[in-house]
């Protein structure tokens, strides 16, 4: 059954005020187009979970979409601070719940596996566990040793960007696979945006690469360049210049507001955004092909 | 050749790596140090990135820890759960690098908050991978400029465990890794003594014990046989400047 729909329709149907959202992707494949559509549609009181909130959640917090964030590294990767999120946290205006990367990903893995929690080896310090009562300890029933435990994270919606998907939602990713699979299996609803919508035969020609099966996907949207200023391996490069520019731009609330007006509210969709970026940026982000060797699955 | 503080720290960090080490690499100077070591004395270094990349051979300097250049040509890519569970928690990582706003007398690291957690004076990015790297890598190395505010007697918040309160505390906590083996600063090297207290073991050329003491927030002790580090070699500096960071993104500082 085809789940193809426009991104605006997918957000309208599946993302509601007050939802817990996990926009997946560790540096790679961050679903910026979907986040911008959530901003445009004016969603409120969201809980935004991501290991690294990244610029995307800085923008969504600035736009007033969020009442809480759940995170494990709130920085602008490779650049420094995530200024909007940091200022809101320091001012006490944004609730937050904090983990280490491993604890955050372990929460998703528990959610994906249908478990109430998962244990982890202790790390020697319990300062974070004291600050966040969601960290608990559990006794290993075999050795009697104490382990750390974190509860399953089960988002209302996971958003995943991918290189390609078929209309049913079978989704293939290559490059850094981060936590997309865990986030999607843990979530109640899954929105996929893809650089390309391909025939089911393309997916079936390489089933090992399928990271999400159609059965867990709620909506499939064809949105080329949806990850910019993050990147899509093999399609376009990370826009490091924009990550550096955001560091300057986000120092002032007025310039963040102006940026949102110009690049989110002022544009209808991702196609308009990509066109507005212009030929210089598009040329700068173009990627030289480097193909893998095909593998032989055999005819049976 | 003249060199910057960042170049000095990077080169000294690279020299701590051994050929064959499996290293959990961070962005910035640790990334440069690992790539420098791999191109000089440690060609069999395996670079692992927390994004899930194993055996990366980056062709360019990655700004972020999840850059596409880490993937192209890597030996393996896995999920983040696997990189933290199967590699780090399982005990396959020899070396981890850590930075942080504060490093205390016993090598504990704060990357979370200055001030009280609930009332932050300065909110830092938080753990990321550091809590587990500090706990489970066999050896950790810390890189930071030598400034008094970065070296307090005690961290405001312990994000990554060093030797905790010192003595037997780390071993008693049951974590598998060996803890910090050295702190590389722009003045010299600190190493833990038998009780886990960081003491000054080496100075970089031209630096003094008085400078190190004045820039440390506890009464810094000095090893009986204080060494002087070898100055950066021309070959090391050329690799850094011409190959690894030609734009000077990380190395111009200091």
Coordinates of C-alpha atoms in Angstrom, one line a residue:
Chain A
X1 CA 0.0 0.0 0.0
X2 CA 1.5 3.3 -1.0
X3 CA 2.1 5.8 1.9
X4 CA 3.4 8.5 -0.4
X5 CA 2.2 11.9 0.7
X6 CA 3.5 15.5 0.8
X7 CA 5.6 16.5 3.8
X8 CA 3.1 19.1 4.9
X9 CA 0.3 16.5 4.8
X10 CA 2.5 14.0 6.8
X11 CA 3.3 16.5 9.5
X12 CA -0.4 17.7 9.7
X13 CA -1.6 14.1 10.1
X14 CA 1.2 12.6 12.4
X15 CA 2.7 15.5 14.5
X16 CA 0.4 16.9 17.2
X17 CA 0.9 19.6 19.8
X18 CA 2.4 18.0 22.9
X19 CA 4.0 15.1 21.1
X20 CA 7.4 13.6 21.9
X21 CA 9.4 13.8 18.7
X22 CA 12.6 12.1 17.8
X23 CA 14.2 13.6 14.7
X24 CA 16.8 10.9 14.1
X25 CA 20.3 11.0 12.5
X26 CA 23.7 11.5 14.2
X27 CA 25.2 14.4 12.2
X28 CA 24.2 12.6 9.0
X29 CA 20.7 12.7 7.5
X30 CA 19.2 15.1 10.0
X31 CA 15.6 15.8 8.9
X32 CA 15.8 19.6 8.6
X33 CA 12.9 19.8 6.0
X34 CA 10.5 18.1 8.4
X35 CA 11.6 20.2 11.3
X36 CA 11.1 23.4 9.3
X37 CA 7.6 22.1 8.3
X38 CA 6.8 21.6 12.0
X39 CA 7.9 25.2 12.6
X40 CA 5.7 26.5 9.7
X41 CA 2.7 24.6 11.0
X42 CA 3.2 26.2 14.4
X43 CA 3.3 23.0 16.6
X44 CA 3.6 23.8 20.3
X45 CA 4.6 22.2 23.6
X46 CA 6.6 19.5 21.9
X47 CA 9.2 17.4 23.7
X48 CA 12.2 17.2 21.4
X49 CA 14.5 14.3 21.9
X50 CA 17.8 13.8 20.1
X51 CA 21.2 12.6 21.2
X52 CA 22.6 15.9 19.7
X53 CA 19.9 18.5 19.4
X54 CA 22.0 20.1 16.6
X55 CA 21.0 23.3 14.9
X56 CA 17.6 21.8 14.0
X57 CA 16.4 21.8 17.6
X58 CA 18.1 25.2 18.2
X59 CA 15.8 26.5 15.4
X60 CA 12.7 24.7 16.7
X61 CA 13.2 25.9 20.2
X62 CA 13.8 29.5 18.9
X63 CA 10.5 29.2 17.0
X64 CA 8.6 28.3 20.2
X65 CA 7.7 24.7 19.3
X66 CA 9.3 23.1 22.4
X67 CA 8.6 22.9 26.1
X68 CA 11.3 20.3 26.8
X69 CA 14.3 18.7 25.3
X70 CA 15.9 15.3 26.0
X71 CA 19.5 15.1 24.9
X72 CA 23.0 13.8 25.5
X73 CA 25.2 16.4 23.9
X74 CA 23.8 19.9 23.4
X75 CA 26.5 21.5 21.3
X76 CA 27.0 22.7 17.7
X77 CA 29.0 19.7 16.5
X78 CA 32.6 20.7 15.8
X79 CA 31.8 24.4 16.4
X80 CA 30.9 25.0 20.0
X81 CA 27.8 25.9 21.9
X82 CA 24.2 25.5 20.8
X83 CA 23.3 29.0 21.7
X84 CA 19.5 29.2 21.7
X85 CA 19.0 25.9 23.6
X86 CA 21.7 26.9 26.1
X87 CA 20.3 30.4 26.7
X88 CA 16.8 28.9 27.3
X89 CA 18.2 26.3 29.6
X90 CA 20.3 28.8 31.6
X91 CA 17.2 31.1 31.9
X92 CA 15.1 28.2 33.1
X93 CA 12.6 28.6 30.3
X94 CA 13.2 25.1 28.7
X95 CA 12.8 21.9 30.7
X96 CA 15.4 19.3 30.0
X97 CA 16.3 15.7 30.7
X98 CA 19.9 14.7 30.2
X99 CA 21.8 11.5 29.5
X100 CA 25.1 10.3 28.0
X101 CA 25.0 9.3 24.4
X102 CA 25.1 5.6 25.4
X103 CA 22.2 6.0 27.8
X104 CA 20.2 7.9 25.3
X105 CA 20.7 5.2 22.6
X106 CA 20.1 2.5 25.2
X107 CA 16.7 4.1 25.9
X108 CA 15.8 3.9 22.3
X109 CA 17.0 0.3 22.0
X110 CA 14.9 -0.7 24.9
X111 CA 11.9 1.1 23.3
X112 CA 12.6 -0.6 20.0
X113 CA 12.8 -4.1 21.6
X114 CA 9.6 -3.7 23.7
X115 CA 11.5 -3.8 27.0
X116 CA 10.8 -1.5 29.9
X117 CA 14.5 -0.7 30.5
X118 CA 17.9 -1.9 29.6
X119 CA 21.0 -2.1 31.9
X120 CA 24.4 -0.6 31.3
X121 CA 27.7 -1.1 33.1
X122 CA 28.3 1.6 35.7
X123 CA 30.6 4.6 34.8
X124 CA 32.2 5.4 38.2
X125 CA 30.4 8.8 38.6
X126 CA 26.8 9.1 39.5
X127 CA 26.5 12.9 39.3
X128 CA 24.3 12.7 36.2
X129 CA 22.2 9.9 37.9
X130 CA 21.6 12.2 40.9
X131 CA 20.6 15.1 38.5
X132 CA 18.2 12.9 36.5
X133 CA 16.1 10.4 38.5
X134 CA 15.3 8.5 35.3
X135 CA 18.7 6.8 35.9
X136 CA 18.2 3.9 38.3
X137 CA 20.2 0.9 39.3
X138 CA 19.3 -2.7 38.9
X139 CA 20.9 -5.8 40.4
X140 CA 22.3 -8.4 38.0
X141 CA 20.3 -11.5 39.0
X142 CA 23.3 -13.7 38.1
X143 CA 26.3 -12.0 39.7
X144 CA 24.5 -9.7 42.2
X145 CA 26.4 -6.7 40.8
X146 CA 24.7 -3.3 40.5
X147 CA 24.2 -2.0 37.0
X148 CA 22.8 1.3 35.8
X149 CA 19.4 1.2 34.1
X150 CA 17.5 3.7 31.9
X151 CA 13.9 3.4 30.8
X152 CA 12.6 2.8 27.3
X153 CA 12.1 5.9 25.2
X154 CA 9.0 5.6 23.1
X155 CA 8.5 8.7 20.9
X156 CA 5.1 9.5 19.5
X157 CA 6.8 10.2 16.3
X158 CA 10.2 9.4 14.8
X159 CA 11.4 11.3 11.7
X160 CA 14.0 9.6 9.5
X161 CA 15.6 11.0 6.4
X162 CA 17.1 8.4 4.0
X163 CA 18.8 8.1 0.6
X164 CA 15.9 6.0 -0.8
X165 CA 12.6 4.4 0.0
X166 CA 9.8 2.8 -1.9
X167 CA 6.3 4.0 -1.8
X168 CA 5.3 1.4 0.9
X169 CA 8.1 2.7 3.2
X170 CA 10.9 0.2 2.9
X171 CA 13.8 2.5 3.6
X172 CA 17.5 2.2 2.8
X173 CA 20.3 4.1 4.4
X174 CA 24.1 4.0 4.0
X175 CA 26.8 5.9 5.6
X176 CA 26.5 6.7 9.3
X177 CA 23.4 4.8 10.5
X178 CA 23.4 6.4 14.0
X179 CA 20.1 5.7 15.8
X180 CA 17.6 5.8 13.0
X181 CA 16.6 2.1 13.2
X182 CA 16.2 2.2 17.0
X183 CA 14.3 5.5 17.0
X184 CA 11.9 4.2 14.3
X185 CA 11.2 0.9 15.9
X186 CA 10.7 2.6 19.3
X187 CA 8.2 5.2 17.9
X188 CA 4.4 4.9 17.5
X189 CA 4.5 6.7 14.2
X190 CA 7.3 7.0 11.7
X191 CA 7.7 9.7 9.0
X192 CA 10.3 9.0 6.3
X193 CA 11.6 11.7 3.9
X194 CA 13.8 10.4 1.1
X195 CA 16.1 11.8 -1.5
X196 CA 14.7 9.3 -4.0
X197 CA 11.5 7.2 -4.2
X198 CA 12.5 4.0 -6.0
X199 CA 10.6 1.0 -7.3
X200 CA 10.2 -1.9 -4.9
X201 CA 12.5 -3.9 -7.1
X202 CA 15.5 -1.6 -6.3
X203 CA 14.9 -2.2 -2.6
X204 CA 14.6 -5.9 -3.1
X205 CA 17.8 -6.0 -5.2
X206 CA 19.8 -5.2 -1.9
X207 CA 17.7 -6.2 1.1
X208 CA 20.6 -6.0 3.5
X209 CA 20.6 -2.3 3.1
X210 CA 17.0 -1.9 4.2
X211 CA 17.0 -0.3 7.7
X212 CA 13.3 0.3 8.1
X213 CA 10.7 -2.2 6.9
X214 CA 7.4 -0.8 5.4
X215 CA 5.3 -2.2 8.3
X216 CA 6.6 0.4 10.8
X217 CA 6.5 3.4 8.5
X218 CA 3.4 5.7 8.6
X219 CA 4.2 8.1 5.7
X220 CA 6.7 8.4 2.9
X221 CA 7.6 11.8 1.5
X222 CA 9.8 12.6 -1.5
X223 CA 12.0 15.5 -0.3
X224 CA 15.3 15.9 -2.1
X225 CA 18.0 17.8 -0.1
X226 CA 15.9 17.5 3.1
X227 CA 19.0 17.2 5.3
X228 CA 20.8 20.4 4.5
X229 CA 22.8 21.8 6.3
X230 CA 23.4 18.3 7.5
X231 CA 24.2 15.9 4.6
X232 CA 23.2 12.8 2.7
X233 CA 26.1 10.4 2.1
X234 CA 26.8 10.2 -1.6
X235 CA 24.3 12.9 -2.5
X236 CA 25.5 16.2 -1.0
X237 CA 28.1 17.3 1.5
X238 CA 27.7 18.7 5.0
X239 CA 27.5 22.5 4.9
X240 CA 30.1 23.2 7.5
X241 CA 30.1 26.9 6.6
X242 CA 26.5 27.1 7.6
X243 CA 27.2 25.4 11.0
X244 CA 29.9 28.1 11.6
X245 CA 27.6 30.9 10.4
X246 CA 24.8 29.7 12.7
X247 CA 27.2 30.1 15.6
X248 CA 27.5 33.8 14.8
X249 CA 23.9 34.3 13.7
X250 CA 22.4 32.6 16.8
X251 CA 24.2 35.0 19.2
X252 CA 21.3 37.4 18.8
X253 CA 17.6 36.6 19.0
X254 CA 16.8 39.2 16.3
X255 CA 19.0 37.6 13.7
X256 CA 17.5 34.1 14.6
X257 CA 14.0 35.5 14.1
X258 CA 15.1 37.1 10.8
X259 CA 16.6 33.9 9.7
X260 CA 13.5 31.9 10.5
X261 CA 11.3 34.5 8.7
X262 CA 13.5 34.3 5.6
X263 CA 14.4 30.6 5.4
X264 CA 11.4 28.9 7.0
X265 CA 8.2 31.0 7.2
X266 CA 9.1 32.8 4.0
X267 CA 9.4 29.6 1.9
X268 CA 6.7 27.1 0.9
X269 CA 8.8 24.0 1.0
X270 CA 12.2 22.4 0.6
X271 CA 12.3 22.8 -3.1
X272 CA 12.0 26.6 -2.6
X273 CA 14.7 26.4 0.1
X274 CA 17.2 24.5 -2.1
X275 CA 16.5 26.9 -5.0
X276 CA 17.1 29.9 -2.7
X277 CA 20.4 28.5 -1.5
X278 CA 21.7 29.2 -5.0
X279 CA 24.1 27.7 -7.5
X280 CA 27.3 28.6 -5.5
X281 CA 26.1 26.6 -2.4
X282 CA 24.8 23.7 -4.6
X283 CA 28.2 23.5 -6.4
X284 CA 30.1 23.7 -3.1
X285 CA 28.1 20.8 -1.7
X286 CA 28.2 18.5 -4.7
X287 CA 29.8 15.1 -4.1
X288 CA 32.2 13.2 -6.4
X289 CA 30.9 9.6 -6.8
X290 CA 32.6 6.7 -5.1
X291 CA 30.7 3.5 -5.8
X292 CA 30.8 0.3 -3.7
X293 CA 31.3 -3.0 -5.4
X294 CA 28.0 -4.8 -6.2
X295 CA 27.4 -8.0 -4.2
X296 CA 26.0 -11.2 -5.6
X297 CA 22.8 -12.5 -3.8
X298 CA 22.4 -15.4 -6.2
X299 CA 19.3 -16.4 -8.2
X300 CA 17.1 -18.9 -6.4
Chain B
X1 CA 60.3 26.5 13.5
X2 CA 57.8 28.4 15.6
X3 CA 54.6 26.7 16.6
X4 CA 51.3 27.5 18.2
X5 CA 50.1 26.2 21.6
X6 CA 47.5 24.1 19.7
X7 CA 50.3 22.5 17.6
X8 CA 52.4 21.8 20.6
X9 CA 49.5 20.0 22.4
X10 CA 48.5 18.1 19.3
X11 CA 52.0 16.8 18.6
X12 CA 52.6 15.8 22.3
X13 CA 49.2 14.0 22.3
X14 CA 50.1 12.1 19.1
X15 CA 53.3 10.9 20.7
X16 CA 51.3 9.2 23.4
X17 CA 49.7 6.9 20.9
X18 CA 51.2 3.4 20.3
X19 CA 51.2 1.6 17.0
X20 CA 48.3 -0.8 16.9
X21 CA 46.1 1.2 19.4
X22 CA 42.4 1.2 18.9
X23 CA 41.4 4.8 19.5
X24 CA 38.0 6.4 20.2
X25 CA 38.6 9.7 18.4
X26 CA 37.1 13.0 19.3
X27 CA 36.8 16.1 17.1
X28 CA 39.3 18.9 17.1
X29 CA 42.8 18.4 18.4
X30 CA 42.4 14.7 19.3
X31 CA 41.4 14.0 15.7
X32 CA 44.5 15.8 14.5
X33 CA 46.7 14.0 17.0
X34 CA 45.4 10.6 15.8
X35 CA 45.8 11.4 12.2
X36 CA 49.3 12.7 12.8
X37 CA 50.2 9.6 14.7
X38 CA 48.8 7.3 12.0
X39 CA 51.0 9.2 9.4
X40 CA 54.1 9.0 11.5
X41 CA 54.9 6.4 14.2
X42 CA 51.6 4.5 14.4
X43 CA 50.5 3.4 10.9
X44 CA 48.5 0.6 12.3
X45 CA 46.3 2.8 14.5
X46 CA 42.6 2.0 14.2
X47 CA 40.5 5.1 14.5
X48 CA 36.9 4.7 15.8
X49 CA 34.4 7.5 15.8
X50 CA 31.4 7.5 18.1
X51 CA 29.0 8.0 15.2
X52 CA 29.7 4.3 14.4
X53 CA 32.7 4.4 12.1
X54 CA 35.5 1.8 12.6
X55 CA 38.9 2.1 10.9
X56 CA 38.3 5.5 9.3
X57 CA 40.9 6.9 6.9
X58 CA 39.6 10.4 6.5
X59 CA 40.9 12.1 3.3
X60 CA 40.2 15.6 4.7
X61 CA 39.9 17.2 8.1
X62 CA 36.4 16.5 9.5
X63 CA 34.8 19.5 11.2
X64 CA 32.2 17.3 12.9
X65 CA 32.5 13.8 14.4
X66 CA 30.0 12.5 11.8
X67 CA 31.6 13.8 8.6
X68 CA 31.1 11.9 5.4
X69 CA 34.8 11.6 4.9
X70 CA 35.0 9.3 7.9
X71 CA 32.7 6.8 6.1
X72 CA 34.2 6.7 2.6
X73 CA 37.0 4.1 2.8
X74 CA 36.3 3.0 6.4
X75 CA 36.5 -0.7 7.4
X76 CA 33.1 -0.8 8.9
X77 CA 30.1 1.3 9.8
X78 CA 27.7 0.3 12.6
X79 CA 25.0 1.8 14.7
X80 CA 25.7 4.0 17.7
X81 CA 24.3 1.4 20.1
X82 CA 26.9 -1.1 18.7
X83 CA 29.8 1.4 18.9
X84 CA 29.1 2.1 22.5
X85 CA 28.0 -1.4 23.6
X86 CA 30.0 -3.8 21.4
X87 CA 33.2 -1.8 21.2
X88 CA 33.5 0.5 24.2
X89 CA 31.5 -1.3 26.9
X90 CA 32.8 -4.7 25.7
X91 CA 36.4 -3.4 26.3
X92 CA 37.8 -3.2 22.8
X93 CA 39.0 0.4 23.0
X94 CA 42.6 1.1 24.0
X95 CA 42.5 4.8 24.1
X96 CA 40.0 7.6 24.5
X97 CA 40.6 11.3 24.4
X98 CA 38.6 13.7 26.6
X99 CA 38.4 17.4 26.9
X100 CA 36.3 19.5 29.3
X101 CA 35.8 22.8 30.9
X102 CA 37.3 21.5 34.2
X103 CA 39.8 18.8 35.1
X104 CA 40.4 18.3 38.8
X105 CA 43.3 17.1 40.9
X106 CA 42.3 13.4 40.4
X107 CA 41.7 13.6 36.7
X108 CA 37.9 13.8 36.9
X109 CA 36.4 15.7 34.0
X110 CA 33.5 18.2 33.9
X111 CA 31.8 18.8 30.5
X112 CA 28.3 19.4 31.9
X113 CA 27.9 22.5 34.0
X114 CA 29.7 25.3 35.9
X115 CA 27.8 26.1 39.1
X116 CA 25.0 24.0 40.4
X117 CA 23.3 21.5 38.0
X118 CA 19.8 23.0 38.7
X119 CA 21.1 26.6 38.6
X120 CA 23.8 26.6 35.9
X121 CA 26.2 29.5 35.8
X122 CA 27.4 28.2 32.5
X123 CA 25.6 25.3 30.8
X124 CA 28.1 23.2 28.8
X125 CA 27.1 20.7 26.1
X126 CA 27.1 17.7 28.4
X127 CA 28.5 14.2 28.3
X128 CA 28.1 13.0 24.7
X129 CA 30.4 10.0 24.8
X130 CA 32.6 11.1 27.6
X131 CA 31.1 9.4 30.6
X132 CA 31.6 6.0 29.0
X133 CA 34.9 6.7 27.4
X134 CA 36.3 7.9 30.7
X135 CA 35.0 4.7 32.4
X136 CA 35.8 2.0 29.8
X137 CA 38.7 2.9 27.6
X138 CA 41.9 1.2 28.8
X139 CA 43.8 4.5 28.8
X140 CA 42.4 8.0 28.5
X141 CA 44.3 11.2 27.6
X142 CA 43.1 14.6 28.4
X143 CA 43.9 17.7 26.3
X144 CA 43.3 21.2 27.6
X145 CA 45.1 24.6 27.8
X146 CA 46.7 25.1 31.2
X147 CA 44.6 27.7 32.9
X148 CA 43.7 27.9 36.6
X149 CA 39.9 28.0 36.0
X150 CA 40.2 24.7 34.0
X151 CA 42.2 23.0 36.8
X152 CA 40.1 23.3 40.0
X153 CA 40.7 21.3 43.1
X154 CA 37.3 19.6 42.5
X155 CA 35.1 19.7 39.5
X156 CA 31.7 21.3 39.9
X157 CA 30.2 18.2 38.3
X158 CA 31.9 14.9 37.4
X159 CA 30.9 14.0 33.8
X160 CA 33.7 11.5 33.3
X161 CA 35.4 9.6 36.1
X162 CA 39.1 10.0 36.6
X163 CA 40.4 8.6 39.9
X164 CA 37.3 10.0 41.7
X165 CA 38.4 10.9 45.3
X166 CA 41.8 9.3 44.8
X167 CA 43.4 6.2 46.3
X168 CA 41.5 3.0 45.6
X169 CA 38.2 4.8 44.7
X170 CA 38.3 4.2 40.9
X171 CA 39.1 0.5 41.2
X172 CA 36.5 0.1 43.9
X173 CA 33.9 1.6 41.6
X174 CA 34.3 -1.4 39.4
X175 CA 34.8 0.4 36.1
X176 CA 36.9 -1.5 33.6
X177 CA 39.1 1.2 32.1
X178 CA 42.5 2.3 33.5
X179 CA 41.5 6.0 33.8
X180 CA 43.6 9.1 32.7
X181 CA 47.2 8.3 31.9
X182 CA 48.2 11.8 31.0
X183 CA 47.0 15.4 30.7
X184 CA 48.6 17.3 27.9
X185 CA 48.5 21.1 28.3
X186 CA 50.3 24.0 26.6
X187 CA 52.8 24.1 29.5
X188 CA 53.6 20.4 29.9
X189 CA 52.4 17.0 30.9
X190 CA 50.6 15.9 34.1
X191 CA 50.4 12.2 35.1
X192 CA 48.7 10.5 38.0
X193 CA 50.8 9.3 40.9
X194 CA 50.2 6.0 42.7
X195 CA 47.1 7.6 44.4
X196 CA 45.7 9.1 41.2
X197 CA 46.7 12.7 41.9
X198 CA 47.9 14.6 38.9
X199 CA 51.5 15.8 39.2
X200 CA 53.7 17.7 36.8
X201 CA 56.0 15.2 35.0
X202 CA 57.2 17.2 32.0
X203 CA 57.5 20.8 30.8
X204 CA 57.5 21.9 27.2
X205 CA 60.7 23.7 26.1
X206 CA 60.9 27.2 27.7
X207 CA 58.0 26.6 30.2
X208 CA 58.6 26.8 33.9
X209 CA 57.3 25.0 37.0
X210 CA 56.2 28.4 38.4
X211 CA 54.0 28.9 35.3
X212 CA 52.4 25.5 35.8
X213 CA 51.8 26.0 39.5
X214 CA 50.4 29.4 39.0
X215 CA 47.9 28.1 36.4
X216 CA 46.7 25.1 38.5
X217 CA 44.0 25.4 41.1
X218 CA 45.5 23.0 43.6
X219 CA 49.0 22.7 45.0
X220 CA 50.6 21.1 42.0
X221 CA 53.4 18.7 42.9
X222 CA 56.3 18.1 40.7
X223 CA 57.8 14.7 39.8
X224 CA 61.3 14.1 41.2
X225 CA 62.7 13.6 37.7
X226 CA 61.0 16.4 35.8
X227 CA 61.4 15.9 32.0
X228 CA 61.5 18.4 29.1
X229 CA 59.4 17.4 26.1
X230 CA 61.1 17.2 22.7
X231 CA 60.2 20.3 20.7
X232 CA 57.9 19.7 17.8
X233 CA 59.8 18.4 14.8
X234 CA 59.7 20.1 11.4
X235 CA 58.1 17.0 9.9
X236 CA 55.3 16.9 12.4
X237 CA 54.6 20.6 12.0
X238 CA 54.6 20.3 8.2
X239 CA 52.2 17.4 8.3
X240 CA 49.8 19.3 10.5
X241 CA 50.0 22.5 8.5
X242 CA 50.2 21.2 4.9
X243 CA 48.1 18.0 5.1
X244 CA 45.9 17.7 8.2
X245 CA 44.7 21.3 8.9
X246 CA 45.8 23.4 5.9
X247 CA 43.0 26.0 6.7
X248 CA 44.3 26.4 10.2
X249 CA 40.8 25.7 11.7
X250 CA 42.1 24.2 14.9
X251 CA 45.8 25.0 14.9
X252 CA 46.0 28.7 14.6
X253 CA 45.0 29.1 18.3
X254 CA 47.6 30.2 20.8

